[in-house]
mmCIF file of C-alpha atoms and ligand atoms in Angstrom:
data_model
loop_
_atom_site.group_PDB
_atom_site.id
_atom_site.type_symbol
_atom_site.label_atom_id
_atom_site.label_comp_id
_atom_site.label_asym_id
_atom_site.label_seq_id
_atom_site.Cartn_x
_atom_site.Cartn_y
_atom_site.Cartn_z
ATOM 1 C CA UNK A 60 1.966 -7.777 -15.652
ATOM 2 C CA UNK A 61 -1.038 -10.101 -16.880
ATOM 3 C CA UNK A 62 -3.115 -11.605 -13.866
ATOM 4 C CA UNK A 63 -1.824 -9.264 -11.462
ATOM 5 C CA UNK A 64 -4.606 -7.771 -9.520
ATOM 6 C CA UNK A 65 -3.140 -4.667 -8.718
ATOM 7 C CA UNK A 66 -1.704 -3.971 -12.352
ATOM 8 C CA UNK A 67 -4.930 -3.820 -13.375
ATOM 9 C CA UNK A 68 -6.445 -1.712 -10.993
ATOM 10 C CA UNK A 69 -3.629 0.827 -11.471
ATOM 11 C CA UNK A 70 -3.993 -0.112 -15.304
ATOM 12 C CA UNK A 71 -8.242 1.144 -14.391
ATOM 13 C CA UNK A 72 -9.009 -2.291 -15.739
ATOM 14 C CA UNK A 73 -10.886 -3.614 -12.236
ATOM 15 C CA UNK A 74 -12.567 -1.148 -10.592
ATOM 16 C CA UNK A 75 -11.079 0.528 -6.997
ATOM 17 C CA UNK A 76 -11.920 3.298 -4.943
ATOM 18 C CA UNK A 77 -8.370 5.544 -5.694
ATOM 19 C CA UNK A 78 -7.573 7.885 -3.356
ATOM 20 C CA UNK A 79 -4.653 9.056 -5.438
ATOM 21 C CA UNK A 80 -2.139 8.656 -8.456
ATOM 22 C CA UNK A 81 0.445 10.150 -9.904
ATOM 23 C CA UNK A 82 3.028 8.727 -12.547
ATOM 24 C CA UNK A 83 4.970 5.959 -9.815
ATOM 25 C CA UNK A 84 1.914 5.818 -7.227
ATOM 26 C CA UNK A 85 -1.882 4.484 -6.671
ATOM 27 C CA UNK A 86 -3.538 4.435 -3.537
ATOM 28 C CA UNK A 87 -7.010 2.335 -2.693
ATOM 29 C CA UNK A 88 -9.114 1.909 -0.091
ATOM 30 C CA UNK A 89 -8.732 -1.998 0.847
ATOM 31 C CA UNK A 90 -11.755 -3.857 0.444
ATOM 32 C CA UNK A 91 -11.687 -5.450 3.751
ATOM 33 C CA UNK A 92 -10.428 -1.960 6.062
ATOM 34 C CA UNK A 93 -9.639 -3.464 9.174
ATOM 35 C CA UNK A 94 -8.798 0.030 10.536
ATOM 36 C CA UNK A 95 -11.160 3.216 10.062
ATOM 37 C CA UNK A 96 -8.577 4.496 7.408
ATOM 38 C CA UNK A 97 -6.945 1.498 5.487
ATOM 39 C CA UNK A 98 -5.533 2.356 2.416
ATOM 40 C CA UNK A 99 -3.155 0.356 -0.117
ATOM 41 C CA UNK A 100 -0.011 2.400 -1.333
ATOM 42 C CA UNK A 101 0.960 0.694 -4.426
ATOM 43 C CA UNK A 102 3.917 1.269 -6.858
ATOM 44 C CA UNK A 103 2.526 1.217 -10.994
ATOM 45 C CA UNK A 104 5.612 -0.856 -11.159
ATOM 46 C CA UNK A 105 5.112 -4.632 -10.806
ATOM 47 C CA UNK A 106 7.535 -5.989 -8.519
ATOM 48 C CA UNK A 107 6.601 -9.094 -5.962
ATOM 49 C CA UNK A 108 7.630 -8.808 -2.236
ATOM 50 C CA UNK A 109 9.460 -6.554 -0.981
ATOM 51 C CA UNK A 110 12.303 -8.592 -1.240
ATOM 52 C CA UNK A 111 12.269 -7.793 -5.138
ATOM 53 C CA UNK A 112 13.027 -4.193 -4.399
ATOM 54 C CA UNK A 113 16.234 -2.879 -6.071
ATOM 55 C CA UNK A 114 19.178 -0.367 -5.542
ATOM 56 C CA UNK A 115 17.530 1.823 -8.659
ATOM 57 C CA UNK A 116 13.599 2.068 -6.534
ATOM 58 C CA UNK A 117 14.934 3.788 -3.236
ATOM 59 C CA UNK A 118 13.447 6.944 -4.757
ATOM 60 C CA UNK A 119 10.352 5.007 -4.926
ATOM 61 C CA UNK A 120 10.296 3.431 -1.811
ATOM 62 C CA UNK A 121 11.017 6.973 -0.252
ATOM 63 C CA UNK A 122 7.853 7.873 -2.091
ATOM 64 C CA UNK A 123 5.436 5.772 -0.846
ATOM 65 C CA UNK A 124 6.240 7.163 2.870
ATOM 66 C CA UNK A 125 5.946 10.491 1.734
ATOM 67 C CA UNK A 126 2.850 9.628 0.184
ATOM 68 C CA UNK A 127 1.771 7.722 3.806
ATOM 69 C CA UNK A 128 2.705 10.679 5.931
ATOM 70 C CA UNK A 129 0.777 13.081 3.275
ATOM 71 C CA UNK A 130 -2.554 11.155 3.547
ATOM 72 C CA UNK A 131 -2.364 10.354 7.220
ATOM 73 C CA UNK A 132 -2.102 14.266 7.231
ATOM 74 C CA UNK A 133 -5.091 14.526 4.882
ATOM 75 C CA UNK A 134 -7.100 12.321 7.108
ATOM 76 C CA UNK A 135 -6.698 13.700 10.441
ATOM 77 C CA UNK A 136 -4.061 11.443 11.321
ATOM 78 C CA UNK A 137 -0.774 13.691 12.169
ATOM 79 C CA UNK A 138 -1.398 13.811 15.848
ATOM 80 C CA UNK A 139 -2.280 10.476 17.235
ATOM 81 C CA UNK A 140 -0.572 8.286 14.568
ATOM 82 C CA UNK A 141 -0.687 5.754 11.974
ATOM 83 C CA UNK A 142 0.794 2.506 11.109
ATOM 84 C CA UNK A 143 2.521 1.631 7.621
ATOM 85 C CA UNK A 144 2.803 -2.466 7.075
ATOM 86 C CA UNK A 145 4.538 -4.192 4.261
ATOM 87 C CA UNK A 146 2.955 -8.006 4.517
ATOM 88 C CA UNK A 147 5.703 -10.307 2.897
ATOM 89 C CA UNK A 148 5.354 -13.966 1.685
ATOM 90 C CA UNK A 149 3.913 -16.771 3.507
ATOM 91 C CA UNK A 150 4.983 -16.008 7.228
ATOM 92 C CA UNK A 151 4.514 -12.245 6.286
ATOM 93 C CA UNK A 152 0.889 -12.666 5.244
ATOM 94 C CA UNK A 153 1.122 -11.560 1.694
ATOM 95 C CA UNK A 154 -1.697 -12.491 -0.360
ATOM 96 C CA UNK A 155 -1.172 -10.182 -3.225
ATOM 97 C CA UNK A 156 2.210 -10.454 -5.078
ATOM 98 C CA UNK A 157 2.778 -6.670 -6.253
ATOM 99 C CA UNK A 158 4.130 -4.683 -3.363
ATOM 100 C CA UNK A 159 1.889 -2.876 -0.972
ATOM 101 C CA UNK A 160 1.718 -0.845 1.836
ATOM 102 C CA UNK A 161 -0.954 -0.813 4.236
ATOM 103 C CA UNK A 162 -1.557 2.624 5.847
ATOM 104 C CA UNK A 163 -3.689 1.944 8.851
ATOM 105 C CA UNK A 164 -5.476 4.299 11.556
ATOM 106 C CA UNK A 165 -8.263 5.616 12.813
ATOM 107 C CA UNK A 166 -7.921 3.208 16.062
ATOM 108 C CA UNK A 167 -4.760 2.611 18.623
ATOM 109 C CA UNK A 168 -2.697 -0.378 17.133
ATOM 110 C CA UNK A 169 -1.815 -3.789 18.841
ATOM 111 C CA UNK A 170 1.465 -4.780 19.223
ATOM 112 C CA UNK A 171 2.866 -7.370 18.786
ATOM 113 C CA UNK A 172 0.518 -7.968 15.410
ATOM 114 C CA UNK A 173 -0.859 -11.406 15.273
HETATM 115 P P1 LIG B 202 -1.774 -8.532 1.737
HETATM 116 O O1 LIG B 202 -2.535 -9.605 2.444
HETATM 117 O O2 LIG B 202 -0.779 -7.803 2.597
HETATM 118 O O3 LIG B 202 -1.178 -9.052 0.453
HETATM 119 O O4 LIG B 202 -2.831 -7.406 1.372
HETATM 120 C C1 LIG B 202 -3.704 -7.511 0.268
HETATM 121 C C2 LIG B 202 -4.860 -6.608 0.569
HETATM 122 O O5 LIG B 202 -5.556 -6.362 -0.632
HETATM 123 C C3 LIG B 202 -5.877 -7.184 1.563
HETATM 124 O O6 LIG B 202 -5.962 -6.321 2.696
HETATM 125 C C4 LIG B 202 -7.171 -7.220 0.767
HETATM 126 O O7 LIG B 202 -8.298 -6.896 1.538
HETATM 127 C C5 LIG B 202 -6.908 -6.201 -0.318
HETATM 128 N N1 LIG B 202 -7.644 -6.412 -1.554
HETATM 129 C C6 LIG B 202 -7.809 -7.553 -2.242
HETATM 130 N N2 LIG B 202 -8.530 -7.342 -3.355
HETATM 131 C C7 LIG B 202 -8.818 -6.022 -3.387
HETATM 132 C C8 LIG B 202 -9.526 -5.174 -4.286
HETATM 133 N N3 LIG B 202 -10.103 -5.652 -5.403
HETATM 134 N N4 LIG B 202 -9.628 -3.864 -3.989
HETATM 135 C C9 LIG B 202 -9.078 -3.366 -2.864
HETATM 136 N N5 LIG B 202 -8.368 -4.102 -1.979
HETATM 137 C C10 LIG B 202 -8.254 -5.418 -2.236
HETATM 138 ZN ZN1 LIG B 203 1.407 -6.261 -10.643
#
């Protein structure tokens, strides 16, 4: 999709730090981490929010943890944990509209989130 920010990173058309890819799948470090890991799972697919998300991308939705668990693994992360986050709109905190997931560790997590 023209404009989108993360289309064109997965398109290689703005520069990111990928972590991995395959045909469905990108992953980035995020340009602000606020976690030792922070990586951004992100479908090639455009879709908005995660409210966009439709009966025909549970395989791809099932992908993206698999893909989490894989490079938690990869990064040391199996034992003490990890936390995925899926920001959505406004109240969410979504400033990028092409689904994301946040895979965050490296430090304990607060909860509730802010
Ligand atoms: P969200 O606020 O949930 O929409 O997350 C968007 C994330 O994208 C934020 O954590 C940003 O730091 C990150 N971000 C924005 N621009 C870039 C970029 N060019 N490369 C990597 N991460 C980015
Ligand atoms: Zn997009």
């Amino acid at each position: 999709m023209a404009d989108c920010l993360f289309c064109s990173i997965g398109a290689g058309e703005v520069p990111a730090e990928k972590v991995y890819e395959d045909d469905q799948l990108f992953a980035i470090r995020d340009i602000n981490p606020v976690a030792p890991l922070h990586l951004l799972l992100i479908p090639r697919k455009h879709i908005a929010t995660i409210l966009d998300f439709e009966d025909t991308d549970s395989a791809l939705v099932a992908g993206i943890y698999r893909l989490a668990a894989r490079l938690a693994a990869e990064n040391d992360l199996s034992d003490d944990g990890y936390r995925v986050v899926a920001n959505c709109k406004s109240d969410g905190g979504q400033t990028v509209y092409h689904v994301h997931f946040h895979l965050l560790g490296g430090r304990a997590m607060a909860w509730p989130p802010g």
